[in-house]
Amino acid sequence: MSLRHPQILALARREGRVTVEDLSERFGVSLQTVRRDLGELAEAGRLQRVHGGAVLSSGTTNLAHADRRAMAAEAKAAIGRAAAARIPEGASLFLGIGTTTEAVAEALTGHGRLLVVTNNLNVAEILSDGPAEIVVTGGRLRSSDGGLTGAMAAEGVARFRPDWAVFGCSALDPDGTMLDFDAEEASVTQAAIRAARRTMLVADGGKFARTAPLRLGPLRDVDVFVTDQALTSSGLTRACENWNVEVRVAS
């Protein structure tokens, strides 16, 4: 194993993806050497090759919460600020499971008169010292990340008619399909989408290259899509245009 491999994996965890050109410049080696490194890591199941680089392997199970929190942390903070700027004071909203929605919660701590419905105990804790009124759904506790899932959580969300449902996804197909890993988590998000007046997807650019096994729904269900990168495929661009999705690129 090359001594570069652990450093490449650490960069992928922090940034969400790595590119051949950046790694070549960073390590002072040829593009061919980097491609060989990425190929070896892909063969070992540690990375997934994509055009121009690689992303962390996803497969059929999601990454650990701590790894997801560290991944693309700056991008998620920027997304959180841009999303929070779209939410007026005095609004009601659902905030779902995920490290990007937790970044939105961080950015909302200064908002006044919010009613926040959440199935994410981390979100509830982040907002607990602020002025927001917080309603935590019932449901089965997923101790790995503080998420509440299942029928009880979905029923709890369905009791409300929030101004906004703010949620993430694990991956985005080029055709505009949102994907996830956990069916019970997805059912809660789908209930929030049906209940809310408006919907907001928050997802960093690393999700454009990942995959996940469960269909969450089409981008047609999204009013506002906040991300940190310009859309990387013509399919995603067409989906957003055809379905009148407002795309906001955070900086």
PDB file of N, CA and C in Angstrom, residues 99-167:
ATOM      1  N   THR A  99     -26.185  15.435   8.560  1.00  0.00           N
ATOM      2  CA  THR A  99     -25.207  16.421   9.017  1.00  0.00           C
ATOM      3  C   THR A  99     -25.389  17.761   8.322  1.00  0.00           C
ATOM      4  N   THR A 100     -25.965  17.768   7.117  1.00  0.00           N
ATOM      5  CA  THR A 100     -26.201  19.055   6.450  1.00  0.00           C
ATOM      6  C   THR A 100     -27.378  19.784   7.086  1.00  0.00           C
ATOM      7  N   THR A 101     -28.425  19.060   7.471  1.00  0.00           N
ATOM      8  CA  THR A 101     -29.525  19.722   8.186  1.00  0.00           C
ATOM      9  C   THR A 101     -29.062  20.207   9.554  1.00  0.00           C
ATOM     10  N   GLU A 102     -28.098  19.522  10.139  1.00  0.00           N
ATOM     11  CA  GLU A 102     -27.533  20.008  11.404  1.00  0.00           C
ATOM     12  C   GLU A 102     -26.782  21.320  11.181  1.00  0.00           C
ATOM     13  N   ALA A 103     -26.129  21.462  10.033  1.00  0.00           N
ATOM     14  CA  ALA A 103     -25.483  22.733   9.700  1.00  0.00           C
ATOM     15  C   ALA A 103     -26.512  23.838   9.510  1.00  0.00           C
ATOM     16  N   VAL A 104     -27.671  23.495   8.954  1.00  0.00           N
ATOM     17  CA  VAL A 104     -28.761  24.477   8.841  1.00  0.00           C
ATOM     18  C   VAL A 104     -29.212  24.905  10.236  1.00  0.00           C
ATOM     19  N   ALA A 105     -29.355  23.939  11.143  1.00  0.00           N
ATOM     20  CA  ALA A 105     -29.761  24.257  12.512  1.00  0.00           C
ATOM     21  C   ALA A 105     -28.761  25.209  13.166  1.00  0.00           C
ATOM     22  N   GLU A 106     -27.479  24.957  12.965  1.00  0.00           N
ATOM     23  CA  GLU A 106     -26.446  25.854  13.520  1.00  0.00           C
ATOM     24  C   GLU A 106     -26.651  27.280  13.019  1.00  0.00           C
ATOM     25  N   ALA A 107     -26.977  27.409  11.747  1.00  0.00           N
ATOM     26  CA  ALA A 107     -27.152  28.734  11.155  1.00  0.00           C
ATOM     27  C   ALA A 107     -28.465  29.392  11.562  1.00  0.00           C
ATOM     28  N   LEU A 108     -29.390  28.623  12.105  1.00  0.00           N
ATOM     29  CA  LEU A 108     -30.695  29.160  12.506  1.00  0.00           C
ATOM     30  C   LEU A 108     -30.745  29.577  13.976  1.00  0.00           C
ATOM     31  N   THR A 109     -29.665  29.402  14.706  1.00  0.00           N
ATOM     32  CA  THR A 109     -29.709  29.656  16.146  1.00  0.00           C
ATOM     33  C   THR A 109     -30.056  31.106  16.485  1.00  0.00           C
ATOM     34  N   GLY A 110     -29.803  32.021  15.576  1.00  0.00           N
ATOM     35  CA  GLY A 110     -30.133  33.417  15.840  1.00  0.00           C
ATOM     36  C   GLY A 110     -31.510  33.832  15.366  1.00  0.00           C
ATOM     37  N   HIS A 111     -32.229  32.954  14.678  1.00  0.00           N
ATOM     38  CA  HIS A 111     -33.573  33.280  14.203  1.00  0.00           C
ATOM     39  C   HIS A 111     -34.562  33.307  15.375  1.00  0.00           C
ATOM     40  N   GLY A 112     -35.490  34.222  15.311  1.00  0.00           N
ATOM     41  CA  GLY A 112     -36.502  34.316  16.354  1.00  0.00           C
ATOM     42  C   GLY A 112     -37.829  33.723  15.940  1.00  0.00           C
ATOM     43  N   ARG A 113     -38.602  33.292  16.933  1.00  0.00           N
ATOM     44  CA  ARG A 113     -39.997  32.857  16.773  1.00  0.00           C
ATOM     45  C   ARG A 113     -40.147  31.699  15.786  1.00  0.00           C
ATOM     46  N   LEU A 114     -39.179  30.796  15.751  1.00  0.00           N
ATOM     47  CA  LEU A 114     -39.297  29.627  14.896  1.00  0.00           C
ATOM     48  C   LEU A 114     -40.022  28.506  15.627  1.00  0.00           C
ATOM     49  N   LEU A 115     -40.793  27.722  14.878  1.00  0.00           N
ATOM     50  CA  LEU A 115     -41.301  26.446  15.355  1.00  0.00           C
ATOM     51  C   LEU A 115     -40.610  25.380  14.522  1.00  0.00           C
ATOM     52  N   VAL A 116     -39.828  24.539  15.191  1.00  0.00           N
ATOM     53  CA  VAL A 116     -39.036  23.526  14.491  1.00  0.00           C
ATOM     54  C   VAL A 116     -39.527  22.143  14.896  1.00  0.00           C
ATOM     55  N   VAL A 117     -39.992  21.390  13.919  1.00  0.00           N
ATOM     56  CA  VAL A 117     -40.351  19.985  14.113  1.00  0.00           C
ATOM     57  C   VAL A 117     -39.193  19.155  13.569  1.00  0.00           C
ATOM     58  N   THR A 118     -38.693  18.219  14.353  1.00  0.00           N
ATOM     59  CA  THR A 118     -37.528  17.459  13.901  1.00  0.00           C
ATOM     60  C   THR A 118     -37.563  16.026  14.394  1.00  0.00           C
ATOM     61  N   ASN A 119     -36.993  15.146  13.603  1.00  0.00           N
ATOM     62  CA  ASN A 119     -36.750  13.765  14.021  1.00  0.00           C
ATOM     63  C   ASN A 119     -35.246  13.530  14.194  1.00  0.00           C
ATOM     64  N   ASN A 120     -34.529  14.620  14.467  1.00  0.00           N
ATOM     65  CA  ASN A 120     -33.078  14.593  14.616  1.00  0.00           C
ATOM     66  C   ASN A 120     -32.726  15.166  15.986  1.00  0.00           C
ATOM     67  N   LEU A 121     -32.295  14.319  16.911  1.00  0.00           N
ATOM     68  CA  LEU A 121     -31.988  14.793  18.258  1.00  0.00           C
ATOM     69  C   LEU A 121     -30.810  15.754  18.267  1.00  0.00           C
ATOM     70  N   ASN A 122     -29.913  15.644  17.305  1.00  0.00           N
ATOM     71  CA  ASN A 122     -28.807  16.599  17.227  1.00  0.00           C
ATOM     72  C   ASN A 122     -29.315  18.001  16.893  1.00  0.00           C
ATOM     73  N   VAL A 123     -30.281  18.075  15.994  1.00  0.00           N
ATOM     74  CA  VAL A 123     -30.899  19.365  15.667  1.00  0.00           C
ATOM     75  C   VAL A 123     -31.568  19.956  16.897  1.00  0.00           C
ATOM     76  N   ALA A 124     -32.311  19.129  17.631  1.00  0.00           N
ATOM     77  CA  ALA A 124     -32.989  19.610  18.840  1.00  0.00           C
ATOM     78  C   ALA A 124     -31.979  20.151  19.847  1.00  0.00           C
ATOM     79  N   GLU A 125     -30.858  19.475  20.000  1.00  0.00           N
ATOM     80  CA  GLU A 125     -29.843  19.938  20.947  1.00  0.00           C
ATOM     81  C   GLU A 125     -29.197  21.234  20.489  1.00  0.00           C
ATOM     82  N   ILE A 126     -28.911  21.340  19.188  1.00  0.00           N
ATOM     83  CA  ILE A 126     -28.295  22.552  18.658  1.00  0.00           C
ATOM     84  C   ILE A 126     -29.180  23.768  18.914  1.00  0.00           C
ATOM     85  N   LEU A 127     -30.493  23.609  18.731  1.00  0.00           N
ATOM     86  CA  LEU A 127     -31.423  24.734  18.845  1.00  0.00           C
ATOM     87  C   LEU A 127     -31.989  24.918  20.256  1.00  0.00           C
ATOM     88  N   SER A 128     -31.613  24.049  21.176  1.00  0.00           N
ATOM     89  CA  SER A 128     -32.260  24.051  22.499  1.00  0.00           C
ATOM     90  C   SER A 128     -31.971  25.305  23.311  1.00  0.00           C
ATOM     91  N   ASP A 129     -30.849  25.970  23.072  1.00  0.00           N
ATOM     92  CA  ASP A 129     -30.523  27.174  23.841  1.00  0.00           C
ATOM     93  C   ASP A 129     -31.011  28.455  23.183  1.00  0.00           C
ATOM     94  N   GLY A 130     -31.638  28.341  22.017  1.00  0.00           N
ATOM     95  CA  GLY A 130     -32.086  29.524  21.299  1.00  0.00           C
ATOM     96  C   GLY A 130     -33.555  29.816  21.504  1.00  0.00           C
ATOM     97  N   PRO A 131     -34.083  30.742  20.698  1.00  0.00           N
ATOM     98  CA  PRO A 131     -35.477  31.159  20.879  1.00  0.00           C
ATOM     99  C   PRO A 131     -36.496  30.261  20.196  1.00  0.00           C
ATOM    100  N   ALA A 132     -36.066  29.239  19.474  1.00  0.00           N
ATOM    101  CA  ALA A 132     -37.009  28.409  18.728  1.00  0.00           C
ATOM    102  C   ALA A 132     -37.819  27.511  19.657  1.00  0.00           C
ATOM    103  N   GLU A 133     -39.082  27.303  19.290  1.00  0.00           N
ATOM    104  CA  GLU A 133     -39.880  26.266  19.940  1.00  0.00           C
ATOM    105  C   GLU A 133     -39.624  24.963  19.193  1.00  0.00           C
ATOM    106  N   ILE A 134     -39.287  23.912  19.913  1.00  0.00           N
ATOM    107  CA  ILE A 134     -38.864  22.667  19.282  1.00  0.00           C
ATOM    108  C   ILE A 134     -39.848  21.555  19.600  1.00  0.00           C
ATOM    109  N   VAL A 135     -40.279  20.851  18.576  1.00  0.00           N
ATOM    110  CA  VAL A 135     -41.120  19.667  18.735  1.00  0.00           C
ATOM    111  C   VAL A 135     -40.340  18.483  18.181  1.00  0.00           C
ATOM    112  N   VAL A 136     -40.109  17.477  19.018  1.00  0.00           N
ATOM    113  CA  VAL A 136     -39.393  16.276  18.592  1.00  0.00           C
ATOM    114  C   VAL A 136     -40.415  15.178  18.325  1.00  0.00           C
ATOM    115  N   THR A 137     -40.335  14.585  17.148  1.00  0.00           N
ATOM    116  CA  THR A 137     -41.266  13.504  16.816  1.00  0.00           C
ATOM    117  C   THR A 137     -40.961  12.285  17.682  1.00  0.00           C
ATOM    118  N   GLY A 138     -41.908  11.402  17.761  1.00  0.00           N
ATOM    119  CA  GLY A 138     -41.622  10.098  18.333  1.00  0.00           C
ATOM    120  C   GLY A 138     -40.878   9.247  17.316  1.00  0.00           C
ATOM    121  N   GLY A 139     -40.783   7.969  17.606  1.00  0.00           N
ATOM    122  CA  GLY A 139     -40.148   7.070  16.662  1.00  0.00           C
ATOM    123  C   GLY A 139     -39.047   6.243  17.280  1.00  0.00           C
ATOM    124  N   ARG A 140     -38.480   5.374  16.482  1.00  0.00           N
ATOM    125  CA  ARG A 140     -37.401   4.497  16.929  1.00  0.00           C
ATOM    126  C   ARG A 140     -36.088   5.252  16.885  1.00  0.00           C
ATOM    127  N   LEU A 141     -35.367   5.283  18.008  1.00  0.00           N
ATOM    128  CA  LEU A 141     -34.104   6.007  18.080  1.00  0.00           C
ATOM    129  C   LEU A 141     -33.005   5.213  17.392  1.00  0.00           C
ATOM    130  N   ARG A 142     -32.327   5.854  16.468  1.00  0.00           N
ATOM    131  CA  ARG A 142     -31.148   5.281  15.832  1.00  0.00           C
ATOM    132  C   ARG A 142     -29.938   5.854  16.553  1.00  0.00           C
ATOM    133  N   SER A 143     -29.371   5.074  17.446  1.00  0.00           N
ATOM    134  CA  SER A 143     -28.346   5.596  18.353  1.00  0.00           C
ATOM    135  C   SER A 143     -27.083   6.025  17.629  1.00  0.00           C
ATOM    136  N   SER A 144     -26.864   5.537  16.413  1.00  0.00           N
ATOM    137  CA  SER A 144     -25.647   5.884  15.685  1.00  0.00           C
ATOM    138  C   SER A 144     -25.584   7.352  15.301  1.00  0.00           C
ATOM    139  N   ASP A 145     -26.762   8.005  15.135  1.00  0.00           N
ATOM    140  CA  ASP A 145     -26.739   9.405  14.709  1.00  0.00           C
ATOM    141  C   ASP A 145     -27.848  10.255  15.323  1.00  0.00           C
ATOM    142  N   GLY A 146     -28.583   9.718  16.291  1.00  0.00           N
ATOM    143  CA  GLY A 146     -29.619  10.520  16.938  1.00  0.00           C
ATOM    144  C   GLY A 146     -30.864  10.710  16.114  1.00  0.00           C
ATOM    145  N   GLY A 147     -31.062   9.875  15.089  1.00  0.00           N
ATOM    146  CA  GLY A 147     -32.245   9.992  14.255  1.00  0.00           C
ATOM    147  C   GLY A 147     -33.416   9.208  14.815  1.00  0.00           C
ATOM    148  N   LEU A 148     -34.624   9.725  14.611  1.00  0.00           N
ATOM    149  CA  LEU A 148     -35.861   9.047  14.990  1.00  0.00           C
ATOM    150  C   LEU A 148     -36.568   8.642  13.706  1.00  0.00           C
ATOM    151  N   THR A 149     -36.845   7.344  13.564  1.00  0.00           N
ATOM    152  CA  THR A 149     -37.372   6.856  12.304  1.00  0.00           C
ATOM    153  C   THR A 149     -38.602   5.976  12.528  1.00  0.00           C
ATOM    154  N   GLY A 150     -39.187   5.525  11.427  1.00  0.00           N
ATOM    155  CA  GLY A 150     -40.295   4.591  11.497  1.00  0.00           C
ATOM    156  C   GLY A 150     -41.654   5.253  11.431  1.00  0.00           C
ATOM    157  N   ALA A 151     -42.693   4.436  11.562  1.00  0.00           N
ATOM    158  CA  ALA A 151     -44.069   4.891  11.389  1.00  0.00           C
ATOM    159  C   ALA A 151     -44.454   5.966  12.395  1.00  0.00           C
ATOM    160  N   MET A 152     -44.009   5.831  13.642  1.00  0.00           N
ATOM    161  CA  MET A 152     -44.380   6.816  14.656  1.00  0.00           C
ATOM    162  C   MET A 152     -43.807   8.196  14.328  1.00  0.00           C
ATOM    163  N   ALA A 153     -42.570   8.214  13.836  1.00  0.00           N
ATOM    164  CA  ALA A 153     -41.961   9.492  13.450  1.00  0.00           C
ATOM    165  C   ALA A 153     -42.703  10.099  12.259  1.00  0.00           C
ATOM    166  N   ALA A 154     -43.029   9.266  11.271  1.00  0.00           N
ATOM    167  CA  ALA A 154     -43.755   9.766  10.100  1.00  0.00           C
ATOM    168  C   ALA A 154     -45.126  10.308  10.489  1.00  0.00           C
ATOM    169  N   GLU A 155     -45.815   9.611  11.404  1.00  0.00           N
ATOM    170  CA  GLU A 155     -47.120  10.081  11.867  1.00  0.00           C
ATOM    171  C   GLU A 155     -46.992  11.400  12.628  1.00  0.00           C
ATOM    172  N   GLY A 156     -45.927  11.538  13.402  1.00  0.00           N
ATOM    173  CA  GLY A 156     -45.713  12.788  14.130  1.00  0.00           C
ATOM    174  C   GLY A 156     -45.517  13.966  13.193  1.00  0.00           C
ATOM    175  N   VAL A 157     -44.753  13.762  12.130  1.00  0.00           N
ATOM    176  CA  VAL A 157     -44.533  14.822  11.144  1.00  0.00           C
ATOM    177  C   VAL A 157     -45.836  15.175  10.441  1.00  0.00           C
ATOM    178  N   ALA A 158     -46.643  14.175  10.121  1.00  0.00           N
ATOM    179  CA  ALA A 158     -47.870  14.391   9.351  1.00  0.00           C
ATOM    180  C   ALA A 158     -48.905  15.214  10.101  1.00  0.00           C
ATOM    181  N   ARG A 159     -48.745  15.375  11.400  1.00  0.00           N
ATOM    182  CA  ARG A 159     -49.684  16.192  12.176  1.00  0.00           C
ATOM    183  C   ARG A 159     -49.504  17.685  11.925  1.00  0.00           C
ATOM    184  N   PHE A 160     -48.407  18.072  11.322  1.00  0.00           N
ATOM    185  CA  PHE A 160     -48.076  19.488  11.143  1.00  0.00           C
ATOM    186  C   PHE A 160     -48.211  19.894   9.678  1.00  0.00           C
ATOM    187  N   ARG A 161     -48.305  21.196   9.477  1.00  0.00           N
ATOM    188  CA  ARG A 161     -48.314  21.788   8.137  1.00  0.00           C
ATOM    189  C   ARG A 161     -47.244  22.889   8.129  1.00  0.00           C
ATOM    190  N   PRO A 162     -45.965  22.517   8.169  1.00  0.00           N
ATOM    191  CA  PRO A 162     -44.908  23.525   8.293  1.00  0.00           C
ATOM    192  C   PRO A 162     -44.758  24.360   7.025  1.00  0.00           C
ATOM    193  N   ASP A 163     -44.229  25.561   7.198  1.00  0.00           N
ATOM    194  CA  ASP A 163     -43.953  26.409   6.044  1.00  0.00           C
ATOM    195  C   ASP A 163     -42.891  25.777   5.150  1.00  0.00           C
ATOM    196  N   TRP A 164     -41.913  25.132   5.787  1.00  0.00           N
ATOM    197  CA  TRP A 164     -40.803  24.532   5.051  1.00  0.00           C
ATOM    198  C   TRP A 164     -40.496  23.136   5.571  1.00  0.00           C
ATOM    199  N   ALA A 165     -40.162  22.234   4.673  1.00  0.00           N
ATOM    200  CA  ALA A 165     -39.501  20.981   5.036  1.00  0.00           C
ATOM    201  C   ALA A 165     -38.084  21.069   4.496  1.00  0.00           C
ATOM    202  N   VAL A 166     -37.105  20.993   5.390  1.00  0.00           N
ATOM    203  CA  VAL A 166     -35.693  21.080   5.005  1.00  0.00           C
ATOM    204  C   VAL A 166     -35.070  19.712   5.263  1.00  0.00           C
ATOM    205  N   PHE A 167     -34.527  19.112   4.248  1.00  0.00           N
ATOM    206  CA  PHE A 167     -34.047  17.734   4.363  1.00  0.00           C
ATOM    207  C   PHE A 167     -32.857  17.515   3.435  1.00  0.00           C
TER     208      PHE A 167
END
